Short mmCIF file of N, CA and C in Angstrom, two decimals:
data_model
loop_
_atom_site.label_atom_id
_atom_site.label_comp_id
_atom_site.label_asym_id
_atom_site.label_seq_id
_atom_site.Cartn_x
_atom_site.Cartn_y
_atom_site.Cartn_z
N UNK O 231 124.54 124.26 116.39
CA UNK O 231 125.11 125.64 116.01
C UNK O 231 125.94 126.01 117.23
N UNK O 232 127.18 126.75 116.86
CA UNK O 232 127.79 127.21 117.87
C UNK O 232 127.29 128.65 118.24
N UNK O 233 127.90 129.26 119.33
CA UNK O 233 127.18 130.55 120.00
C UNK O 233 127.52 131.93 118.84
N UNK O 234 128.67 131.48 118.20
CA UNK O 234 129.18 132.65 117.22
C UNK O 234 128.41 132.39 115.71
N UNK O 235 127.79 130.98 115.58
CA UNK O 235 126.87 131.09 114.51
C UNK O 235 125.59 131.43 114.75
N UNK O 236 124.97 131.34 115.79
CA UNK O 236 123.87 132.12 116.31
C UNK O 236 123.79 133.38 116.47
N UNK O 237 124.75 134.10 116.77
CA UNK O 237 125.22 135.31 116.67
C UNK O 237 125.12 136.14 115.22
N UNK O 238 125.85 135.26 114.41
CA UNK O 238 126.02 135.76 113.06
C UNK O 238 124.68 135.89 112.27
N UNK O 239 123.70 134.58 112.68
CA UNK O 239 122.37 134.58 112.05
C UNK O 239 121.43 135.74 112.37
N UNK O 240 121.67 136.09 113.80
CA UNK O 240 120.84 137.18 114.52
C UNK O 240 121.38 138.49 113.63
N UNK O 241 122.50 138.58 113.43
CA UNK O 241 123.13 139.74 112.91
C UNK O 241 122.67 139.96 111.27
N UNK O 242 121.92 139.01 110.78
CA UNK O 242 121.40 139.27 109.48
C UNK O 242 120.35 140.37 109.67
N UNK O 243 119.82 140.56 110.72
CA UNK O 243 118.64 141.52 111.13
C UNK O 243 119.05 142.48 111.64
N UNK O 244 119.83 143.22 111.30
CA UNK O 244 120.57 144.71 111.88
C UNK O 244 119.73 145.54 112.72
N UNK O 245 118.36 145.49 112.32
CA UNK O 245 117.42 146.54 112.87
C UNK O 245 116.60 145.79 114.03
N UNK O 246 116.75 144.80 114.34
CA UNK O 246 116.24 143.91 115.47
C UNK O 246 117.03 144.37 116.44
N UNK O 247 116.25 145.31 117.43
CA UNK O 247 117.12 145.55 118.65
C UNK O 247 116.79 144.62 120.01
N UNK O 248 115.70 143.85 119.88
CA UNK O 248 115.56 142.93 120.86
C UNK O 248 115.81 141.40 120.60
N UNK O 249 116.35 140.81 121.74
CA UNK O 249 116.39 139.24 121.31
C UNK O 249 115.78 138.54 122.62
N UNK O 250 115.00 137.69 122.49
CA UNK O 250 114.26 136.76 123.41
C UNK O 250 114.91 135.53 123.47
N UNK O 251 115.49 135.15 124.47
CA UNK O 251 116.21 133.91 124.55
C UNK O 251 115.05 132.77 125.35
N UNK O 252 114.73 131.90 124.77
CA UNK O 252 113.72 130.77 125.17
C UNK O 252 114.12 129.55 125.09
N UNK O 253 113.20 128.77 125.38
CA UNK O 253 113.65 127.03 125.62
C UNK O 253 112.41 126.42 125.26
N UNK O 254 112.51 125.32 125.80
CA UNK O 254 112.95 124.78 126.90
C UNK O 254 113.27 125.70 127.96
N UNK O 255 114.36 125.38 128.85
CA UNK O 255 114.80 126.28 129.62
C UNK O 255 116.19 126.83 129.63
N UNK O 256 116.30 128.11 129.28
CA UNK O 256 117.63 128.50 128.84
C UNK O 256 118.86 128.48 129.73
N UNK O 257 118.26 128.67 130.93
CA UNK O 257 119.23 128.89 132.26
C UNK O 257 120.13 127.42 132.59
N UNK O 258 119.63 126.28 131.85
CA UNK O 258 120.20 124.86 131.92
C UNK O 258 121.52 124.99 131.12
N UNK O 259 121.68 125.83 130.09
CA UNK O 259 122.40 125.33 129.19
C UNK O 259 123.67 126.51 129.49
N UNK O 260 124.73 125.87 129.53
CA UNK O 260 126.04 126.75 130.09
C UNK O 260 126.68 127.53 128.80
N UNK O 261 126.10 127.49 127.52
CA UNK O 261 126.38 128.38 126.52
C UNK O 261 125.53 129.56 126.57
N UNK O 262 124.19 129.67 127.51
CA UNK O 262 123.75 131.03 127.42
C UNK O 262 124.23 132.17 127.79
N UNK O 263 125.67 131.80 128.64
CA UNK O 263 126.47 132.92 129.24
C UNK O 263 127.09 133.70 128.15
N UNK O 264 127.78 132.83 127.07
CA UNK O 264 128.41 133.15 125.99
C UNK O 264 127.61 133.94 125.02
N UNK O 265 126.46 133.39 124.99
CA UNK O 265 125.39 133.88 124.13
C UNK O 265 124.82 135.55 124.53
N UNK O 266 124.47 135.37 125.51
CA UNK O 266 124.09 136.64 126.05
C UNK O 266 125.33 137.68 126.07
N UNK O 267 126.10 137.60 126.39
CA UNK O 267 127.70 138.28 126.28
C UNK O 267 128.02 138.68 124.89
N UNK O 268 127.82 137.76 123.93
CA UNK O 268 127.89 137.96 122.56
C UNK O 268 126.73 138.95 121.86
N UNK O 269 125.73 138.84 122.44
CA UNK O 269 124.51 139.49 121.91
C UNK O 269 124.62 140.90 122.30
N UNK O 270 125.11 141.07 123.82
CA UNK O 270 124.99 142.30 124.41
C UNK O 270 126.29 143.12 123.63
N UNK O 271 127.12 142.52 123.08
CA UNK O 271 127.98 143.27 122.55
C UNK O 271 127.48 143.95 121.19
N UNK O 272 126.64 143.34 120.48
CA UNK O 272 125.97 143.90 119.64
C UNK O 272 124.96 145.23 119.91
N UNK O 273 124.50 145.29 121.27
CA UNK O 273 124.03 146.44 121.64
C UNK O 273 122.47 145.98 121.73
N UNK O 274 122.00 144.68 121.52
CA UNK O 274 120.99 144.42 121.68
C UNK O 274 120.02 144.22 123.00
N UNK O 275 118.77 144.49 123.22
CA UNK O 275 118.16 144.36 124.44
C UNK O 275 118.10 142.75 124.47
N UNK O 276 117.93 142.21 125.74
CA UNK O 276 118.21 140.67 126.02
C UNK O 276 116.94 140.58 126.96
N UNK O 277 116.07 139.59 126.73
CA UNK O 277 115.15 139.14 127.66
C UNK O 277 115.39 137.80 127.58
N UNK O 278 115.53 137.16 128.89
CA UNK O 278 115.58 135.46 129.03
C UNK O 278 114.36 135.16 129.60
N UNK O 279 113.75 134.08 128.92
CA UNK O 279 112.43 133.62 129.28
C UNK O 279 112.62 132.56 130.33
N UNK O 280 112.37 132.24 131.54
CA UNK O 280 112.76 131.15 132.32
C UNK O 280 111.45 130.60 133.29
N UNK O 281 111.43 129.46 133.46
CA UNK O 281 110.41 128.92 134.50
C UNK O 281 110.69 129.23 135.84
N UNK O 282 112.09 129.84 136.20
CA UNK O 282 112.35 130.20 137.52
C UNK O 282 112.88 129.02 138.48
N UNK O 283 113.30 127.97 138.02
CA UNK O 283 113.85 126.95 138.65
C UNK O 283 115.32 126.77 138.80
N UNK O 284 116.16 127.51 138.05
CA UNK O 284 117.43 127.60 137.91
C UNK O 284 118.25 128.84 138.11
N UNK O 285 119.20 128.93 139.12
CA UNK O 285 119.61 130.21 139.52
C UNK O 285 120.59 130.73 138.01
N UNK O 286 120.44 131.93 138.13
CA UNK O 286 120.83 132.57 136.73
C UNK O 286 122.32 132.65 136.66
N UNK O 287 122.96 132.40 138.05
CA UNK O 287 124.63 133.01 137.71
C UNK O 287 125.05 134.25 137.37
N UNK O 288 125.77 134.43 136.61
CA UNK O 288 126.09 135.69 136.06
C UNK O 288 125.58 136.03 134.79
N UNK O 289 124.64 135.46 134.63
CA UNK O 289 123.90 136.03 133.24
C UNK O 289 123.24 137.29 133.21
N UNK O 290 123.67 138.40 132.32
CA UNK O 290 123.32 139.62 132.65
C UNK O 290 122.11 139.96 131.29
N UNK O 291 120.86 140.41 131.65
CA UNK O 291 120.19 140.32 130.67
C UNK O 291 119.32 142.02 130.99
N UNK O 292 118.55 142.18 130.24
CA UNK O 292 117.71 143.58 130.58
C UNK O 292 116.59 143.15 131.10
N UNK O 293 115.93 142.28 130.90
CA UNK O 293 114.61 141.78 131.59
C UNK O 293 114.66 139.99 131.70
N UNK O 294 114.07 139.57 132.85
CA UNK O 294 113.92 138.35 132.99
C UNK O 294 112.26 137.72 132.98
N UNK O 295 111.82 137.36 131.81
CA UNK O 295 110.76 137.05 131.99
C UNK O 295 110.08 135.65 132.39
N UNK O 296 109.75 135.55 133.72
CA UNK O 296 109.57 134.26 134.68
C UNK O 296 108.13 133.83 134.26
N UNK O 297 108.10 132.48 134.11
CA UNK O 297 106.82 131.96 133.88
C UNK O 297 106.52 130.52 134.86
N UNK O 298 106.58 130.93 136.16
CA UNK O 298 106.57 129.84 137.04
C UNK O 298 105.60 128.65 136.60
N UNK O 299 105.92 127.33 137.11
CA UNK O 299 105.26 126.42 136.76
C UNK O 299 104.21 126.09 137.77
N UNK O 300 102.85 125.97 137.10
CA UNK O 300 101.65 125.90 138.22
C UNK O 300 101.26 124.30 138.10
N UNK O 301 100.56 124.04 138.97
CA UNK O 301 99.94 122.57 138.86
C UNK O 301 99.47 121.99 137.67
N UNK O 302 99.13 123.18 136.80
CA UNK O 302 98.52 122.80 135.57
C UNK O 302 99.59 122.02 134.54
N UNK O 303 100.74 122.07 134.90
CA UNK O 303 101.78 121.85 134.15
C UNK O 303 102.31 120.38 134.31
N UNK O 304 101.70 120.02 135.66
CA UNK O 304 102.16 118.40 135.93
C UNK O 304 101.32 117.45 135.00
N UNK O 305 102.28 116.62 134.59
CA UNK O 305 102.04 115.40 133.58
C UNK O 305 100.87 114.41 134.28
N UNK O 306 100.01 113.84 133.52
CA UNK O 306 98.90 112.97 134.24
C UNK O 306 99.52 111.73 134.49
N UNK O 307 98.68 111.26 135.80
CA UNK O 307 99.29 110.30 136.70
C UNK O 307 99.05 108.61 135.48
N UNK O 308 97.98 108.92 134.81
CA UNK O 308 97.93 107.85 133.95
C UNK O 308 99.01 107.30 133.03
N UNK O 309 99.59 108.23 132.30
CA UNK O 309 100.46 108.13 131.43
C UNK O 309 101.89 108.26 132.05
N UNK O 310 101.98 108.99 132.89
CA UNK O 310 103.68 109.53 133.36
C UNK O 310 103.68 109.47 134.44
N UNK O 311 103.39 108.71 135.60
CA UNK O 311 103.38 108.46 136.97
C UNK O 311 104.78 109.10 137.43
N UNK O 312 105.91 108.14 137.00
CA UNK O 312 107.47 108.56 137.49
C UNK O 312 107.37 110.14 137.35
N UNK O 313 107.27 110.65 136.02
CA UNK O 313 107.46 112.02 135.63
C UNK O 313 106.70 112.78 136.43
N UNK O 314 105.61 112.50 136.93
CA UNK O 314 104.76 113.52 137.68
C UNK O 314 105.35 113.61 138.94
N UNK O 315 105.72 112.55 139.83
CA UNK O 315 106.30 112.60 140.92
C UNK O 315 107.48 113.37 141.01
N UNK O 316 108.44 113.46 139.80
CA UNK O 316 109.76 114.17 139.88
C UNK O 316 109.14 115.28 139.58
N UNK O 317 108.18 115.70 138.58
CA UNK O 317 107.76 117.23 138.35
C UNK O 317 107.39 117.94 139.54
N UNK O 318 106.32 117.15 140.32
CA UNK O 318 105.76 117.79 141.34
C UNK O 318 107.09 118.15 142.39
N UNK O 319 107.83 117.21 142.29
CA UNK O 319 109.02 117.80 143.45
C UNK O 319 109.83 118.90 143.04
N UNK O 320 110.07 119.04 141.94
CA UNK O 320 110.75 120.07 141.37
C UNK O 320 110.24 121.21 140.72
N UNK O 321 108.96 121.40 140.63
CA UNK O 321 108.33 122.45 139.95
C UNK O 321 108.54 123.80 140.57
N UNK O 322 108.92 123.96 141.97
CA UNK O 322 108.92 125.19 142.47
C UNK O 322 110.34 125.19 143.30
N UNK O 323 110.99 126.58 143.09
CA UNK O 323 111.92 126.81 143.55
C UNK O 323 111.96 128.23 144.14
N UNK O 324 111.29 128.65 145.41
CA UNK O 324 111.16 129.95 145.77
C UNK O 324 112.40 130.79 145.86
N UNK O 325 113.71 130.10 146.29
CA UNK O 325 114.69 130.89 146.38
C UNK O 325 115.34 131.40 145.15
N UNK O 326 115.04 130.77 144.08
CA UNK O 326 115.53 131.02 142.73
C UNK O 326 114.60 132.30 142.28
N UNK O 327 113.46 132.10 142.44
CA UNK O 327 112.44 133.12 142.12
C UNK O 327 113.02 134.42 142.95
N UNK O 328 113.18 134.41 144.03
CA UNK O 328 113.44 135.63 144.87
C UNK O 328 114.81 136.04 144.24
N UNK O 329 115.77 135.43 143.89
CA UNK O 329 117.04 135.85 143.36
C UNK O 329 116.81 136.23 142.30
N UNK O 330 115.89 135.71 141.26
CA UNK O 330 115.74 136.48 139.92
C UNK O 330 115.02 138.05 140.21
N UNK O 331 114.20 137.91 141.12
CA UNK O 331 113.45 139.26 141.63
C UNK O 331 114.28 140.37 141.76
N UNK O 332 115.36 139.79 142.67
CA UNK O 332 116.34 140.82 143.09
C UNK O 332 117.45 141.33 142.31
N UNK O 333 117.92 140.30 141.38
CA UNK O 333 118.93 140.45 140.49
C UNK O 333 118.43 141.39 139.13
N UNK O 334 117.27 141.16 138.66
CA UNK O 334 116.90 141.60 137.02
C UNK O 334 115.59 142.48 137.28
N UNK O 335 115.47 143.15 136.38
CA UNK O 335 114.05 143.74 135.95
C UNK O 335 113.35 142.53 135.37
N UNK O 336 112.09 142.42 136.13
CA UNK O 336 111.24 141.25 135.48
C UNK O 336 109.83 141.33 135.51
N UNK O 337 109.51 140.49 134.65
CA UNK O 337 108.01 140.12 134.75
C UNK O 337 107.59 139.07 134.91
N UNK O 338 106.45 138.88 135.51
CA UNK O 338 105.87 137.40 135.98
C UNK O 338 104.81 137.07 134.91
N UNK O 339 104.68 135.91 134.46
CA UNK O 339 103.52 135.57 133.77
C UNK O 339 102.86 134.24 134.02
N UNK O 340 101.83 133.91 133.88
CA UNK O 340 101.14 132.57 134.34
C UNK O 340 100.42 132.04 133.20
N UNK O 341 100.34 130.73 133.03
CA UNK O 341 99.46 130.11 132.27
C UNK O 341 98.18 129.68 133.00
N UNK O 342 97.01 130.20 132.79
CA UNK O 342 95.99 130.06 133.31
C UNK O 342 95.31 129.15 132.48
N UNK O 343 94.74 127.87 133.08
CA UNK O 343 93.87 126.95 132.25
C UNK O 343 92.81 126.39 132.57
N UNK O 344 92.56 126.73 134.18
CA UNK O 344 91.34 126.13 134.50
C UNK O 344 91.24 127.10 136.01
N UNK O 345 90.20 126.84 136.83
CA UNK O 345 89.53 127.88 137.42
C UNK O 345 90.61 127.72 138.67
N UNK O 346 90.94 126.30 139.09
CA UNK O 346 91.97 126.34 140.41
C UNK O 346 93.14 127.13 140.08
N UNK O 347 93.61 127.35 138.70
CA UNK O 347 94.88 128.24 138.42
C UNK O 347 94.72 129.61 138.96
N UNK O 348 93.49 130.24 139.05
CA UNK O 348 93.44 131.47 139.51
C UNK O 348 93.74 131.49 140.98
N UNK O 349 93.17 130.52 141.62
CA UNK O 349 93.49 130.43 143.08
C UNK O 349 95.04 130.06 143.21
N UNK O 350 95.52 129.37 142.60
CA UNK O 350 96.88 129.20 142.79
C UNK O 350 97.72 130.45 142.54
N UNK O 351 97.36 131.15 141.55
CA UNK O 351 98.11 132.51 141.13
C UNK O 351 98.06 133.39 142.28
N UNK O 352 96.89 133.55 142.93
CA UNK O 352 96.47 134.11 144.15
C UNK O 352 97.48 133.81 145.41
N UNK O 353 97.75 132.42 145.56
CA UNK O 353 98.55 132.02 146.59
C UNK O 353 99.83 132.26 146.28
N UNK O 354 100.03 132.01 145.09
CA UNK O 354 101.60 132.66 144.65
C UNK O 354 102.22 134.17 144.69
N UNK O 355 101.31 134.89 144.59
CA UNK O 355 101.45 136.21 144.56
C UNK O 355 101.48 136.59 145.99
N UNK O 356 100.73 135.96 146.94
CA UNK O 356 100.82 136.22 148.55
C UNK O 356 102.13 135.73 148.87
N UNK O 357 102.78 134.58 148.64
CA UNK O 357 103.91 133.95 148.82
C UNK O 357 105.21 135.20 148.55
N UNK O 358 104.88 135.78 147.31
CA UNK O 358 105.84 136.78 146.90
C UNK O 358 105.67 138.08 146.82
N UNK O 359 105.57 138.60 147.94
CA UNK O 359 105.15 140.28 147.88
C UNK O 359 105.99 141.11 147.19
N UNK O 360 107.08 140.74 146.94
CA UNK O 360 108.17 141.45 146.41
C UNK O 360 108.00 141.52 144.46
N UNK O 361 106.77 140.75 144.43
CA UNK O 361 106.39 140.73 142.62
C UNK O 361 105.76 142.11 142.62
N UNK O 362 106.34 142.82 141.65
CA UNK O 362 105.71 144.20 141.37
C UNK O 362 104.61 143.99 140.62
N UNK O 363 103.55 144.19 141.12
CA UNK O 363 102.07 143.77 140.60
C UNK O 363 101.95 145.05 139.18
N UNK O 364 102.63 146.08 139.36
CA UNK O 364 102.49 147.08 138.29
C UNK O 364 103.25 146.69 136.96
N UNK O 365 104.31 145.95 137.02
CA UNK O 365 105.19 145.36 135.88
C UNK O 365 104.44 144.08 135.33
N UNK O 366 103.15 144.51 134.43
CA UNK O 366 102.41 143.41 134.27
C UNK O 366 102.12 143.56 132.66
N UNK O 367 101.16 142.82 132.02
CA UNK O 367 100.83 142.97 130.67
C UNK O 367 100.88 144.29 130.03
N UNK O 368 100.13 145.08 130.81
CA UNK O 368 100.00 146.47 130.12
C UNK O 368 101.23 147.12 129.86
N UNK O 369 102.30 146.85 130.47
CA UNK O 369 103.60 147.47 130.43
C UNK O 369 104.22 146.98 129.21
N UNK O 370 104.02 145.69 129.22
CA UNK O 370 104.67 144.89 127.78
C UNK O 370 103.81 145.53 126.49
N UNK O 371 102.61 145.62 126.54
CA UNK O 371 102.19 146.29 125.30
C UNK O 371 102.48 147.83 125.14
N UNK O 372 102.79 148.38 125.86
CA UNK O 372 103.11 149.80 125.92
C UNK O 372 104.65 149.53 125.20
N UNK O 373 105.51 148.88 125.24
CA UNK O 373 106.76 148.77 124.62
C UNK O 373 106.62 148.06 123.43
N UNK O 374 105.69 147.14 123.17
CA UNK O 374 105.75 146.41 121.92
C UNK O 374 104.39 146.51 121.59
N UNK O 375 103.85 147.71 120.89
CA UNK O 375 102.45 147.84 120.22
C UNK O 375 101.71 147.07 119.09
N UNK O 376 102.95 146.20 118.52
CA UNK O 376 102.13 145.02 117.55
C UNK O 376 102.03 143.99 118.10
N UNK O 377 102.29 143.69 119.67
CA UNK O 377 101.93 142.46 120.08
C UNK O 377 100.43 142.45 120.07
N UNK O 378 99.87 141.15 119.89
CA UNK O 378 98.58 140.87 120.14
C UNK O 378 98.34 139.84 121.13
N UNK O 379 97.37 139.75 121.90
CA UNK O 379 97.05 139.08 123.30
C UNK O 379 96.22 138.01 122.38
N UNK O 380 96.63 136.57 122.81
CA UNK O 380 95.35 135.69 122.39
C UNK O 380 95.39 134.64 123.71
N UNK O 381 93.84 134.74 124.24
CA UNK O 381 93.65 134.17 125.43
C UNK O 381 93.08 132.78 125.18
N UNK O 382 93.52 131.47 126.04
CA UNK O 382 92.83 130.42 125.91
C UNK O 382 91.95 130.21 127.29
N UNK O 383 90.74 130.13 127.18
CA UNK O 383 89.99 129.81 128.21
C UNK O 383 89.07 128.43 127.87
N UNK O 384 89.39 127.52 129.17
CA UNK O 384 88.66 126.20 128.96
C UNK O 384 87.24 126.28 128.24
N UNK O 385 86.87 125.36 127.53
CA UNK O 385 85.47 125.36 126.69
C UNK O 385 84.63 124.16 127.35
N UNK O 386 84.97 123.87 128.59
CA UNK O 386 84.05 122.87 129.18
C UNK O 386 82.96 123.32 130.06
N UNK O 387 82.24 124.46 129.44
CA UNK O 387 81.40 125.34 130.37
C UNK O 387 81.76 126.08 131.33
N UNK O 388 82.95 126.09 131.56
CA UNK O 388 83.51 126.98 132.57
C UNK O 388 83.93 128.44 132.24
N UNK O 389 83.91 128.72 131.03
CA UNK O 389 84.23 130.16 130.42
C UNK O 389 84.07 131.22 131.57
N UNK O 390 82.72 131.44 131.70
CA UNK O 390 81.94 132.25 132.60
C UNK O 390 82.57 132.24 133.87
N UNK O 391 82.85 131.02 134.52
CA UNK O 391 83.36 130.85 135.90
C UNK O 391 84.96 131.30 135.78
N UNK O 392 85.56 130.78 135.08
CA UNK O 392 87.06 131.55 134.74
C UNK O 392 87.20 132.63 134.99
N UNK O 393 86.40 133.47 133.90
CA UNK O 393 86.34 134.83 133.58
C UNK O 393 86.05 135.48 134.91
N UNK O 394 85.08 135.29 135.62
CA UNK O 394 84.67 135.60 137.07
C UNK O 394 85.97 135.63 137.95
N UNK O 395 86.48 134.58 137.90
CA UNK O 395 87.49 134.26 138.89
C UNK O 395 88.76 135.14 138.54
N UNK O 396 89.11 135.14 137.23
CA UNK O 396 90.29 135.99 137.32
C UNK O 396 89.84 137.51 137.36
N UNK O 397 88.56 138.03 137.24
CA UNK O 397 88.15 139.64 137.61
C UNK O 397 88.17 139.45 139.16
N UNK O 398 87.91 138.42 139.75
CA UNK O 398 88.05 138.62 141.23
C UNK O 398 89.51 138.75 141.57
N UNK O 399 90.53 138.10 140.85
CA UNK O 399 92.03 137.91 141.13
C UNK O 399 92.52 139.41 140.88
N UNK O 400 92.10 140.00 139.83
CA UNK O 400 92.62 141.32 139.17
C UNK O 400 91.93 142.28 140.16
N UNK O 401 90.75 142.07 140.88
CA UNK O 401 90.05 143.24 141.92
C UNK O 401 91.05 143.08 143.16
N UNK O 402 91.41 142.17 143.54
CA UNK O 402 92.31 141.83 144.60
C UNK O 402 93.91 142.46 144.51
N UNK O 403 94.23 142.59 143.42
CA UNK O 403 95.59 143.09 143.22
C UNK O 403 95.25 144.29 141.80
N UNK O 404 94.85 145.33 142.30
CA UNK O 404 94.31 146.37 141.21
C UNK O 404 95.67 146.90 140.48
N UNK O 405 96.81 146.73 141.18
CA UNK O 405 97.78 147.12 139.99
C UNK O 405 98.37 146.12 139.26
N UNK O 406 97.79 145.06 139.13
CA UNK O 406 98.21 143.84 138.27
C UNK O 406 97.42 143.98 136.83
N UNK O 407 98.21 144.27 135.91
CA UNK O 407 97.64 144.61 134.60
C UNK O 407 97.07 143.50 133.65
N UNK O 408 97.46 142.39 134.25
CA UNK O 408 97.03 141.14 133.18
C UNK O 408 97.36 139.86 133.91
N UNK O 409 96.72 138.82 133.66
CA UNK O 409 96.98 137.32 133.87
C UNK O 409 97.22 136.50 133.07
#
């Protein structure tokens, strides 16, 4: 579809004031600039979901929703050894994260799948003190009261351990509204 076709399809919903551009990874597509510019002309609020690996260029959005790649996103060595190596080398781009945080209103969200992820999030937050801990889940829920949260906690006997670790993480960062 062309950018114009996408905008025309969105315009079928005139009362929809928010558009979330997600992917894959939207920032790797050059057409995202034209899409965002066209959507902004319609007066919509634009959120771009990104993994934070690619510089945003001149894209103008109302909210950058950053979901950094934790180690739990790494493919298994048994089935994807070559991709695993490539993924591990490329899954972090601290300079891009800092640029996103400086350039946009941001929220940062993490996929927690195992106990080690809680510790990785803690280290990540320590590396980026500029992440506004108060800009978390509770603020999104205020803006979008119809959103329902579905949590996935591993079922390998670790549910209570992960829940405890998450409480410890939230205790260390009292302004963090959700993980």
